[in-house]
Amino acid sequence: MIYKVITSTKEDVSLGFNQVKKVEISSANHPEVVANTIDKKQDINTFINKLKVDKWTAADIPDDAKKENVYKMYQ
C-alpha cells in the first residue's frame, strides 16, 4: 500500500489553516476516542506552526513509518 503526503502552495495553506476552530487528537489504535482537544486560537496557531506545512513536499511514506495519532481539524 502506498500513501502520499500532498503539498500545497503557501496561499492554500494560509487560507485553510487560518480558519481552523478546533483540533481533535486521537490514538491511531482508537481513532474514535478523542484523547485531547485544542480549541484556543493561540494553541491552534502554535500547533499549526509546528506542522511546518509550507515545507511539505509530495513523497511516499516509508514502509517502516508508524502511525501514532490522528488529528482532525474543524472549521
PDB file of C-alpha atoms in Angstrom:
ATOM      1  CA  MET A   1       0.000   0.000   0.000  1.00  0.00           C
ATOM      2  CA  ILE A   2       1.389   3.416  -0.959  1.00  0.00           C
ATOM      3  CA  TYR A   3       0.422   6.639   0.789  1.00  0.00           C
ATOM      4  CA  LYS A   4       1.256  10.109  -0.425  1.00  0.00           C
ATOM      5  CA  VAL A   5       1.885  13.291   1.502  1.00  0.00           C
ATOM      6  CA  ILE A   6       0.359  16.113  -0.508  1.00  0.00           C
ATOM      7  CA  THR A   7       1.921  19.529  -0.766  1.00  0.00           C
ATOM      8  CA  SER A   8       0.090  22.852  -1.102  1.00  0.00           C
ATOM      9  CA  THR A   9       1.077  26.353  -2.056  1.00  0.00           C
ATOM     10  CA  LYS A  10       1.661  28.838   0.755  1.00  0.00           C
ATOM     11  CA  GLU A  11      -1.565  30.584  -0.264  1.00  0.00           C
ATOM     12  CA  ASP A  12      -3.571  27.343   0.103  1.00  0.00           C
ATOM     13  CA  VAL A  13      -2.003  26.643   3.479  1.00  0.00           C
ATOM     14  CA  SER A  14      -2.762  30.133   4.791  1.00  0.00           C
ATOM     15  CA  LEU A  15      -6.381  30.069   3.690  1.00  0.00           C
ATOM     16  CA  GLY A  16      -7.213  26.641   5.026  1.00  0.00           C
ATOM     17  CA  PHE A  17      -5.385  26.546   8.317  1.00  0.00           C
ATOM     18  CA  ASN A  18      -6.232  30.092   9.386  1.00  0.00           C
ATOM     19  CA  GLN A  19      -9.870  29.022   9.604  1.00  0.00           C
ATOM     20  CA  VAL A  20      -9.348  26.064  11.954  1.00  0.00           C
ATOM     21  CA  LYS A  21     -11.551  26.374  15.050  1.00  0.00           C
ATOM     22  CA  LYS A  22     -10.805  23.051  16.744  1.00  0.00           C
ATOM     23  CA  VAL A  23      -8.298  20.172  16.538  1.00  0.00           C
ATOM     24  CA  GLU A  24      -9.165  16.750  17.945  1.00  0.00           C
ATOM     25  CA  ILE A  25      -6.330  14.336  18.706  1.00  0.00           C
ATOM     26  CA  SER A  26      -6.886  10.576  18.832  1.00  0.00           C
ATOM     27  CA  SER A  27      -4.706   7.499  19.029  1.00  0.00           C
ATOM     28  CA  ALA A  28      -4.255   5.634  15.734  1.00  0.00           C
ATOM     29  CA  ASN A  29      -5.284   2.481  17.597  1.00  0.00           C
ATOM     30  CA  HIS A  30      -8.573   4.044  18.778  1.00  0.00           C
ATOM     31  CA  PRO A  31      -9.393   6.903  16.384  1.00  0.00           C
ATOM     32  CA  GLU A  32     -12.993   7.025  17.597  1.00  0.00           C
ATOM     33  CA  VAL A  33     -11.840   8.137  21.093  1.00  0.00           C
ATOM     34  CA  VAL A  34     -10.787  11.796  21.358  1.00  0.00           C
ATOM     35  CA  ALA A  35      -7.768  11.957  23.684  1.00  0.00           C
ATOM     36  CA  ASN A  36      -7.316  15.733  23.541  1.00  0.00           C
ATOM     37  CA  THR A  37      -8.936  18.798  22.000  1.00  0.00           C
ATOM     38  CA  ILE A  38      -7.239  22.061  21.078  1.00  0.00           C
ATOM     39  CA  ASP A  39      -9.776  24.880  20.827  1.00  0.00           C
ATOM     40  CA  LYS A  40      -7.994  28.063  21.907  1.00  0.00           C
ATOM     41  CA  LYS A  41      -6.891  30.146  18.906  1.00  0.00           C
ATOM     42  CA  GLN A  42      -3.352  30.688  20.236  1.00  0.00           C
ATOM     43  CA  ASP A  43      -2.892  26.956  20.902  1.00  0.00           C
ATOM     44  CA  ILE A  44      -4.281  26.090  17.448  1.00  0.00           C
ATOM     45  CA  ASN A  45      -1.848  28.537  15.819  1.00  0.00           C
ATOM     46  CA  THR A  46       1.064  27.063  17.772  1.00  0.00           C
ATOM     47  CA  PHE A  47       0.057  23.537  16.717  1.00  0.00           C
ATOM     48  CA  ILE A  48      -0.291  24.505  13.037  1.00  0.00           C
ATOM     49  CA  ASN A  49       3.019  26.403  13.033  1.00  0.00           C
ATOM     50  CA  LYS A  50       4.785  23.313  14.401  1.00  0.00           C
ATOM     51  CA  LEU A  51       3.481  21.303  11.419  1.00  0.00           C
ATOM     52  CA  LYS A  52       5.566  23.492   9.062  1.00  0.00           C
ATOM     53  CA  VAL A  53       3.146  22.705   6.245  1.00  0.00           C
ATOM     54  CA  ASP A  54       4.828  25.253   3.972  1.00  0.00           C
ATOM     55  CA  LYS A  55       7.861  22.957   3.866  1.00  0.00           C
ATOM     56  CA  TRP A  56       5.931  19.767   2.955  1.00  0.00           C
ATOM     57  CA  THR A  57       6.648  18.065  -0.355  1.00  0.00           C
ATOM     58  CA  ALA A  58       4.996  15.162  -2.113  1.00  0.00           C
ATOM     59  CA  ALA A  59       6.658  11.873  -1.146  1.00  0.00           C
ATOM     60  CA  ASP A  60       5.934   8.240  -0.488  1.00  0.00           C
ATOM     61  CA  ILE A  61       5.554   7.377   3.165  1.00  0.00           C
ATOM     62  CA  PRO A  62       8.359   4.993   4.172  1.00  0.00           C
ATOM     63  CA  ASP A  63       7.383   1.346   4.665  1.00  0.00           C
ATOM     64  CA  ASP A  64       8.595   1.483   8.266  1.00  0.00           C
ATOM     65  CA  ALA A  65       6.569   4.606   9.122  1.00  0.00           C
ATOM     66  CA  LYS A  66       4.494   4.198  12.257  1.00  0.00           C
ATOM     67  CA  LYS A  67       1.043   5.786  12.511  1.00  0.00           C
ATOM     68  CA  GLU A  68       0.637   7.102  16.039  1.00  0.00           C
ATOM     69  CA  ASN A  69      -2.012   9.821  16.138  1.00  0.00           C
ATOM     70  CA  VAL A  70      -4.975  11.101  14.174  1.00  0.00           C
ATOM     71  CA  TYR A  71      -5.519  14.871  14.004  1.00  0.00           C
ATOM     72  CA  LYS A  72      -8.950  16.123  12.927  1.00  0.00           C
ATOM     73  CA  MET A  73      -9.223  19.819  12.144  1.00  0.00           C
ATOM     74  CA  TYR A  74     -12.590  21.577  12.107  1.00  0.00           C
ATOM     75  CA  GLN A  75     -13.549  24.936  10.660  1.00  0.00           C
TER      76      GLN A  75
END
